[in-house]
CSV table of C-alpha atoms and ligand atoms in Angstrom, one decimal:
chain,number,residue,atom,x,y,z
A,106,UNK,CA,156.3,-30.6,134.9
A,107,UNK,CA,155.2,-27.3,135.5
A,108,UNK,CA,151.2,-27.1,134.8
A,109,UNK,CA,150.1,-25.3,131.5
A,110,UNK,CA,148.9,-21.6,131.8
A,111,UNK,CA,145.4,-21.3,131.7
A,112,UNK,CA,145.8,-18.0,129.0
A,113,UNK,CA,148.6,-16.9,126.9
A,114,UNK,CA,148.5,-14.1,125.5
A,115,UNK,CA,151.4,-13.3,122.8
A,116,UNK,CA,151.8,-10.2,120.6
A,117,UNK,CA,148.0,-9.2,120.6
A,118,UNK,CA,147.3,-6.5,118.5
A,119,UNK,CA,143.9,-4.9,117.7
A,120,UNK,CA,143.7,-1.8,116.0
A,121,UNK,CA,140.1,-0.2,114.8
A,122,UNK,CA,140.1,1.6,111.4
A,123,UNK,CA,138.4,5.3,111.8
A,124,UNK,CA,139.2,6.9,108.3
A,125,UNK,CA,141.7,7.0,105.5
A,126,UNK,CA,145.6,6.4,106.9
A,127,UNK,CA,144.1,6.8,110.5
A,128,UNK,CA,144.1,3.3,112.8
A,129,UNK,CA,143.5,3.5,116.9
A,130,UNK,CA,145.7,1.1,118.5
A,131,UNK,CA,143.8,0.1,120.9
A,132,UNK,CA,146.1,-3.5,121.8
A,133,UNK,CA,149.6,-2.6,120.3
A,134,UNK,CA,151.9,-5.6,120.8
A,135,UNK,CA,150.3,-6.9,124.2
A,136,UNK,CA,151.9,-10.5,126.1
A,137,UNK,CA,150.9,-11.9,129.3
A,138,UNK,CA,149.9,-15.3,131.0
A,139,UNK,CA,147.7,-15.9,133.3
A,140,UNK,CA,148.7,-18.7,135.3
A,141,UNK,CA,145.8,-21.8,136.0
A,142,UNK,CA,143.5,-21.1,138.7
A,143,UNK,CA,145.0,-17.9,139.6
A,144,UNK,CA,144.2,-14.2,138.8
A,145,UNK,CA,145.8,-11.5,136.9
A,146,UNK,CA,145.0,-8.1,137.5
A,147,UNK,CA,144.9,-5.8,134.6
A,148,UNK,CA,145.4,-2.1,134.9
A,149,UNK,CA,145.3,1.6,133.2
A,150,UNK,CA,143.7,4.5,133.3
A,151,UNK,CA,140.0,4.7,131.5
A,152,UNK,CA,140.9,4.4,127.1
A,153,UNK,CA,143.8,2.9,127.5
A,154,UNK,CA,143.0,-0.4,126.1
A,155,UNK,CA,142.6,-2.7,128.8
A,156,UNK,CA,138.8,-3.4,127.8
A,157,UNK,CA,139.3,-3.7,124.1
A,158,UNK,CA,142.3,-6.3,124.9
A,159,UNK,CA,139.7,-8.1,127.2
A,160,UNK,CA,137.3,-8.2,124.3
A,161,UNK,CA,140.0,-9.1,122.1
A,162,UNK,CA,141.0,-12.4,124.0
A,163,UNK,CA,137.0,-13.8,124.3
A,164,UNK,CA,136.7,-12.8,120.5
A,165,UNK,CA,134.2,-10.3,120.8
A,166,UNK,CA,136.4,-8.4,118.5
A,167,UNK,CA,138.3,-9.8,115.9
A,168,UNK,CA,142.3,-9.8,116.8
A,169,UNK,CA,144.2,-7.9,114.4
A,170,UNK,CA,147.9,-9.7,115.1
A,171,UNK,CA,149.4,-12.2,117.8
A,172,UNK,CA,147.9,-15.5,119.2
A,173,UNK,CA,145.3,-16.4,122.1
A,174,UNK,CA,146.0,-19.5,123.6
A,175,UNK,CA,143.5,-21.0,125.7
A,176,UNK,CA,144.5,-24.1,127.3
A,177,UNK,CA,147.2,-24.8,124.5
A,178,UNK,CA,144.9,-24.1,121.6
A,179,UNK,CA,145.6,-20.9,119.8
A,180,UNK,CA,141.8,-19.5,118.9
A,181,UNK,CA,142.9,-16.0,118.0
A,182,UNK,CA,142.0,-16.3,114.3
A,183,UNK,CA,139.5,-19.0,114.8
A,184,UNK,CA,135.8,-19.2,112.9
A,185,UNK,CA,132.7,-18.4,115.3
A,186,UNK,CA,132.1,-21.9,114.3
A,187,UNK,CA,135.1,-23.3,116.0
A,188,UNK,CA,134.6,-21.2,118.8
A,189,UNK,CA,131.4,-22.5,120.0
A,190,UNK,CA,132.3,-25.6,121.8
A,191,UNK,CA,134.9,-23.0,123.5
A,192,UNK,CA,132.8,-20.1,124.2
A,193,UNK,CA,132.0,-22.9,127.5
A,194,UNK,CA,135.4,-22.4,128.7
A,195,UNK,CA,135.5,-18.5,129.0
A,196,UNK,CA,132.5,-16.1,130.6
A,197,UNK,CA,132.8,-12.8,130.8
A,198,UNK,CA,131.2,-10.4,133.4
A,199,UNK,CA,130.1,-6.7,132.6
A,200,UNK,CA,131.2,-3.4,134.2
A,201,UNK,CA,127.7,-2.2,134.1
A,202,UNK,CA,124.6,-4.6,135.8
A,203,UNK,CA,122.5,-2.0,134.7
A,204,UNK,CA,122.8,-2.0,130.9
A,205,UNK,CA,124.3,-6.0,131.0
A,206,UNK,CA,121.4,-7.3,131.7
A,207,UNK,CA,117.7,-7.6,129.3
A,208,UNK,CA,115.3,-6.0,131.3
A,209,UNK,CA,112.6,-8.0,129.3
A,210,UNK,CA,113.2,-11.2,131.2
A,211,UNK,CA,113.6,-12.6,134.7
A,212,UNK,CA,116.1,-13.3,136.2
A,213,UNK,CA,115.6,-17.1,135.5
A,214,UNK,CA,115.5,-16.7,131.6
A,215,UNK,CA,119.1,-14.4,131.6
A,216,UNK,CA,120.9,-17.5,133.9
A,217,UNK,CA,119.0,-20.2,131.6
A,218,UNK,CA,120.7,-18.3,128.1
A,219,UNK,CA,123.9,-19.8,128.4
A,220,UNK,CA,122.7,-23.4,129.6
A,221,UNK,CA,120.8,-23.3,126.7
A,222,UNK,CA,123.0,-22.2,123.7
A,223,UNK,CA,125.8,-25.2,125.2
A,224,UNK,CA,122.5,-27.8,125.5
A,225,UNK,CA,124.1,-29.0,129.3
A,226,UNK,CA,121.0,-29.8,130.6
A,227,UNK,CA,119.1,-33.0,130.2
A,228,UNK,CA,115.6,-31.7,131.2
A,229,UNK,CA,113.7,-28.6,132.7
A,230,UNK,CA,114.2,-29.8,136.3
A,231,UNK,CA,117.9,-30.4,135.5
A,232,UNK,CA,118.0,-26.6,134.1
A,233,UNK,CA,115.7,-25.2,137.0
A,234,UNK,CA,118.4,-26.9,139.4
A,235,UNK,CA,121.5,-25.5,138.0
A,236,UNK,CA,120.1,-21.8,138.2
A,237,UNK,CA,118.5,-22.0,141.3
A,238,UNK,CA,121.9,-23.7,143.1
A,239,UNK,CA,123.8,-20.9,141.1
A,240,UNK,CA,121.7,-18.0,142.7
A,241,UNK,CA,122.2,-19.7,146.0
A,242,UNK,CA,126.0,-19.7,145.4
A,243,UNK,CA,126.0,-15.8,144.3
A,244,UNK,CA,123.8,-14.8,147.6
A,245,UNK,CA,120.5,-14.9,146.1
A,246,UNK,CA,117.9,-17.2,146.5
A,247,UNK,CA,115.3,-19.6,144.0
A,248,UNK,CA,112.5,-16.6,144.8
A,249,UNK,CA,114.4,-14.1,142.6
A,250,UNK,CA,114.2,-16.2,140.2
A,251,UNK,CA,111.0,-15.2,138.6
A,252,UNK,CA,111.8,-10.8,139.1
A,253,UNK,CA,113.3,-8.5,136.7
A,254,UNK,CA,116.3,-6.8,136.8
A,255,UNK,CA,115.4,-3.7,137.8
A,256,UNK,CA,113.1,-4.9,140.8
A,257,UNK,CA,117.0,-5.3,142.2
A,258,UNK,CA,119.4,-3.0,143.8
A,259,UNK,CA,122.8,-2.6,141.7
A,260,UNK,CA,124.9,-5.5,144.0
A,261,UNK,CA,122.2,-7.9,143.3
A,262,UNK,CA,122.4,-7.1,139.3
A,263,UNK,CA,126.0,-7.8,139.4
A,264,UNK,CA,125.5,-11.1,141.0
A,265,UNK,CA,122.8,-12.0,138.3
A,266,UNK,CA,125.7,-10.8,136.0
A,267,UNK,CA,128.2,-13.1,138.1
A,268,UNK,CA,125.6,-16.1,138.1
A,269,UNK,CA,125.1,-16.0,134.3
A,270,UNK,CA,128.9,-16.0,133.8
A,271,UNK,CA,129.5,-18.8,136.1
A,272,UNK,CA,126.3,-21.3,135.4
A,273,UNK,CA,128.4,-23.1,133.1
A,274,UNK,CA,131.6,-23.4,135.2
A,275,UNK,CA,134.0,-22.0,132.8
A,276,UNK,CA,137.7,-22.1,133.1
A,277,UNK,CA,138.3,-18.7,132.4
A,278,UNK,CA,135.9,-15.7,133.6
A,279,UNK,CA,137.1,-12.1,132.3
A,280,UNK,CA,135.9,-9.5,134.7
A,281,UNK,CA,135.7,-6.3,133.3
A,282,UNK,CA,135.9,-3.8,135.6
A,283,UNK,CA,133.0,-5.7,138.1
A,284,UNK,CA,132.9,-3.5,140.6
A,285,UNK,CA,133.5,-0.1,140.2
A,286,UNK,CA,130.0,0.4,139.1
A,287,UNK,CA,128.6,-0.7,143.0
A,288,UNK,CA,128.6,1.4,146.4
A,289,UNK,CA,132.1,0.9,147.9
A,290,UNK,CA,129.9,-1.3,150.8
A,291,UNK,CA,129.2,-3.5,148.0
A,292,UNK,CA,132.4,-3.9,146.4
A,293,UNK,CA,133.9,-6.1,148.8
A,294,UNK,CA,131.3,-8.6,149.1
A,295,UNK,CA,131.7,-9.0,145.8
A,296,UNK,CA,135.0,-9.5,145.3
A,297,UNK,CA,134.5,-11.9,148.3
A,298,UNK,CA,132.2,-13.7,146.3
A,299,UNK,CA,134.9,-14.1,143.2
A,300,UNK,CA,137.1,-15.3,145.7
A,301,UNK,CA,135.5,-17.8,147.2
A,302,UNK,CA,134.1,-19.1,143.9
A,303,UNK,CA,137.7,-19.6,142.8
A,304,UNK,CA,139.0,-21.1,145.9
A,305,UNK,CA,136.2,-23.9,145.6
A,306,UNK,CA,136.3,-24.3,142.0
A,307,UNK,CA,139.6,-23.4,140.8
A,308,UNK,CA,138.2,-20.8,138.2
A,309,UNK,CA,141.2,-18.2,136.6
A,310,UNK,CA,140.2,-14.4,136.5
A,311,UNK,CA,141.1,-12.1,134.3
A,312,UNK,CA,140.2,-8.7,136.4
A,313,UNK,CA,140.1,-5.5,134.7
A,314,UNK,CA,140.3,-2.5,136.8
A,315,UNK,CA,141.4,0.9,136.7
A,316,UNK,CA,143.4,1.4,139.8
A,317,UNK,CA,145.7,-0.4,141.3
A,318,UNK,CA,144.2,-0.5,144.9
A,319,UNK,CA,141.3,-2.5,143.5
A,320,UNK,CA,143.4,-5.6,142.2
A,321,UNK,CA,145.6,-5.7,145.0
A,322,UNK,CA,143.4,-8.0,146.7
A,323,UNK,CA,142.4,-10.5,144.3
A,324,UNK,CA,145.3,-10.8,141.7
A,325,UNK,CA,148.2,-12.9,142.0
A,326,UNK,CA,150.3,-11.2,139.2
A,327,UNK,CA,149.3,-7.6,137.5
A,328,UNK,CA,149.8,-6.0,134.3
A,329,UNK,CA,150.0,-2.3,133.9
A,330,UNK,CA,149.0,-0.8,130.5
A,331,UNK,CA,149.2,2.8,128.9
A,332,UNK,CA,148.3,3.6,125.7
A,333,UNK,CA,147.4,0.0,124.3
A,334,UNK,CA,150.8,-1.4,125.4
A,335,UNK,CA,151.4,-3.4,128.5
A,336,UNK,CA,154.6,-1.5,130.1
A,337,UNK,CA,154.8,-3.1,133.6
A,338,UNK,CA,154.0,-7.0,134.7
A,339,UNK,CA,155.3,-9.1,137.5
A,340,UNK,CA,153.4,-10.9,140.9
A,341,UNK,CA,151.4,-8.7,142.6
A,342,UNK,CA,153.2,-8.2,145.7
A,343,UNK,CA,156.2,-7.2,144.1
A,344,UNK,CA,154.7,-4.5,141.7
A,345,UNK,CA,152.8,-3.0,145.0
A,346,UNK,CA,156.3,-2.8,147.1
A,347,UNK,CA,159.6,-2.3,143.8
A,348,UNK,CA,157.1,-0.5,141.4
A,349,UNK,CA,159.7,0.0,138.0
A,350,UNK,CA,158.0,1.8,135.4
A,351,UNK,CA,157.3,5.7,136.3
A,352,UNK,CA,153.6,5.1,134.8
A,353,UNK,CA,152.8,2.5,137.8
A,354,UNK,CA,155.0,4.5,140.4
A,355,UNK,CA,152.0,7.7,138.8
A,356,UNK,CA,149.3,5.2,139.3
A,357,UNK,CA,150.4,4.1,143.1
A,358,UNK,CA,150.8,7.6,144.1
A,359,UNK,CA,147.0,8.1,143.1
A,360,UNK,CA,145.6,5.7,146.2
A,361,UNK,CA,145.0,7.7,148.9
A,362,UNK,CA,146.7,7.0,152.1
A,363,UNK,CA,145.0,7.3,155.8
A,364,UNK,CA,148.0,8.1,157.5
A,365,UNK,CA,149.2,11.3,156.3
A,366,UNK,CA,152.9,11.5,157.8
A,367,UNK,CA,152.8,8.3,155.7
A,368,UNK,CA,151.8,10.0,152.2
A,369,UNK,CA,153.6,13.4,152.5
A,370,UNK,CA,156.5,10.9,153.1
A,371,UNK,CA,156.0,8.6,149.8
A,372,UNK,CA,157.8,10.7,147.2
A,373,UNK,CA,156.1,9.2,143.7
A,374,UNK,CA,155.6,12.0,141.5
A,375,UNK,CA,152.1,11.2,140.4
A,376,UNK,CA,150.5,11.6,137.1
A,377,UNK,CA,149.9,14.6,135.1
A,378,UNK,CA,147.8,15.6,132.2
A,379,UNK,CA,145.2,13.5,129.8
A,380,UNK,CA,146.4,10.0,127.9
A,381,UNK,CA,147.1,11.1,124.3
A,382,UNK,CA,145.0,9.8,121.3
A,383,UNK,CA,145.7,6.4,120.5
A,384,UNK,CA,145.1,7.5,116.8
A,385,UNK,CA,148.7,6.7,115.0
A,386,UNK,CA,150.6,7.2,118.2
A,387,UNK,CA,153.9,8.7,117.8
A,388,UNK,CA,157.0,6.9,117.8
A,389,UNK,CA,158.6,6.5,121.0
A,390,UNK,CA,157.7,6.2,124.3
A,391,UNK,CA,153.9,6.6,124.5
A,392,UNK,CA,154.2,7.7,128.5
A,393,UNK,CA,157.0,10.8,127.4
A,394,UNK,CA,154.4,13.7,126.8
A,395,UNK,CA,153.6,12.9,130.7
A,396,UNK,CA,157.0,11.5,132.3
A,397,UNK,CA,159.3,13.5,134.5
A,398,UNK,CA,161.7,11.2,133.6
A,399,UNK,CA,161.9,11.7,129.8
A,400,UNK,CA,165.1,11.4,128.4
A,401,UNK,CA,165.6,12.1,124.5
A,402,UNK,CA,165.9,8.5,123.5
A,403,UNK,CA,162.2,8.2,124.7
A,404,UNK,CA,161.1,10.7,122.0
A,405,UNK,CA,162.9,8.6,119.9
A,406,UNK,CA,162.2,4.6,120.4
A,407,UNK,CA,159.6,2.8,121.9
A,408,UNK,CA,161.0,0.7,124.6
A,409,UNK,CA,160.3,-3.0,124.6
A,410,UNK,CA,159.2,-5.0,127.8
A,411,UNK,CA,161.8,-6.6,129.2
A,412,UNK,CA,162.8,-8.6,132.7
A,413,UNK,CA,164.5,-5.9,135.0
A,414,UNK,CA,164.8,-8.9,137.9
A,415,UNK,CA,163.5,-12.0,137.8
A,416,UNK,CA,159.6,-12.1,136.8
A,417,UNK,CA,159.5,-8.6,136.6
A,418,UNK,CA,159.5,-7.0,133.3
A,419,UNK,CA,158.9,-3.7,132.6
A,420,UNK,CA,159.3,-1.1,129.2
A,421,UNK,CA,161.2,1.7,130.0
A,422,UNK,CA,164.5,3.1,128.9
A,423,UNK,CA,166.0,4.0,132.6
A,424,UNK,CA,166.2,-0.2,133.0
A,425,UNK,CA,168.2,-0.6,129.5
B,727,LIG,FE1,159.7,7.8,131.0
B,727,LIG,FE2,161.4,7.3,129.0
B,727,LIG,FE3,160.7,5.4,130.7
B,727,LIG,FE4,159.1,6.3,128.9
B,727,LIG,S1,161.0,5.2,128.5
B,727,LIG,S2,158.6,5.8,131.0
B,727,LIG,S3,159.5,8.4,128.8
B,727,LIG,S4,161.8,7.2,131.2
């Protein structure tokens, strides 16, 4: 029997009200699974939703439409109440260790927050433990435990960040966008660390980025989304060498190549122009105002997502 997804995520809507008649759809219709103990990279350009559908599934905002399963309970339209045992299950880490983390207290007191809101520690030496064995699994030692965060450089905050989301173990960790705040020296070792945690531990990722080059190496599948809609998904190694949808074939063509008989051969068009509003998008395809491709039907009807070859589904009217 095939082993239950960790996350799946069906028909996940959120749109945000900002005036009479006027909705952004910031999630419009969005489906994935991430698969237990694995990662799944999800990508798009900056505003197009992939942060507000993260926030979405660990109900920091309230779902509009669709279902959140979490290890085969649905707690998309859960109360807070419910949610409190299961808060333990999913962490999230922030994009930016500057502003994610209180400045007012040490180190120590920001890992100790979550042990303390789940009560999963039987005594002060059994809390002092945990966070000093955490700091020593995220590269820092029991001595920072007493500093602030800004007596560190921005690495170190982001593995405070990483320790915080991982004191209590969880299941699921959502990383949104956890690197591309740090020096590119830095980024590595961090998603090093991320890896290694999950090889030991058997933790799922959720990893927001917003290029592709960043999630090749830690995601086992990868979704691609535009305008609050998914439009591309399939395994990772398969979107990096058949990319279907002319929005991902835009985004490959943006990672620079060091071998330049090598990119003045790749012939992806690239991407031009801005993302439209997401402010009562138009019908049809929401990538037409920017696609080489466009056809009339796109102007017309949205296409759904479906499987072009096996495990790879994509929206896009040249694979109807
Ligand atoms: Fe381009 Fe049409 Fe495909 Fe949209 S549906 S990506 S406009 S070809």
């Amino acid at each position: 029997m095939m082993e239950q997804p960790i996350l799946q995520v069906e028909h996940l809507t959120k749109y945000f009200s900002v005036g009479p008649k006027a909705e952004v759809h910031a999630v419009d219709d969005v489906s994935f699974t991430l698969r237990r103990g694995r990662t799944f990279g999800l990508v798009g350009e900056s505003g197009c939703g992939k942060s507000s559908c993260a926030r979405t599934i660990i109900r920091i905002y309230e779902p509009s439409e669709g279902k959140i399963i979490l290890d085969g309970q649905d707690i998309a339209h859960m109360k807070q109440r419910q949610l409190q045992p299961i808060r333990r299950k999913m962490q999230m880490i922030f994009q930016d260790p500057y502003a994610s983390l209180n400045a007012r207290m040490t180190v120590h007191d920001i890992i100790a927050e979550p042990l303390k809101a789940h009560h999963v520690c039987q005594s002060r030496k059994d809390m002092d433990d945990k966070i000093f064995a955490m700091l020593e699994r995220v590269g820092l030692t029991a001595e920072h435990a007493g500093r602030y965060a800004h007596e560190f450089s921005g690495g170190q905050r982001q593995r405070v960040g990483i320790a915080r989301a991982l004191v209590l173990n969880p299941e699921l960790v959502i990383c949104d966008e956890p690197i591309s705040a740090l020096d590119v020296s830095i980024q590595a070792q961090v998603v090093n660390l991320l890896r290694d945690y999950q090889q030991a531990e058997g933790t799922s990722y959720l990893f927001i980025a917003h290029d592709l080059s960043m999630v090749r190496y830690v995601s086992d599948d990868v979704g691609v989304m535009y305008l609050g809609q998914l439009v591309e998904t399939c395994e990772a190694e398969e979107i990096y060498d058949h990319p279907l949808h002319p929005y991902t074939k835009g985004l490959l063509s943006c990672i620079p190549i060091a071998d330049p008989k090598l990119a003045r051969a790749q012939d992806n068009p690239g991407i031009e122009g801005d993302l439209p509003s997401p402010v009562n998008p138009k019908p049809g395809c929401r990538f037409c105002t920017r696609c080489p491709y466009a056809k009339p039907i796109c102007h017309e009807q949205n296409p759904a997502l479906k499987e072009a070859a096996p495990g790879h589904f994509v929206a896009c009217h040249l694979y109807e």
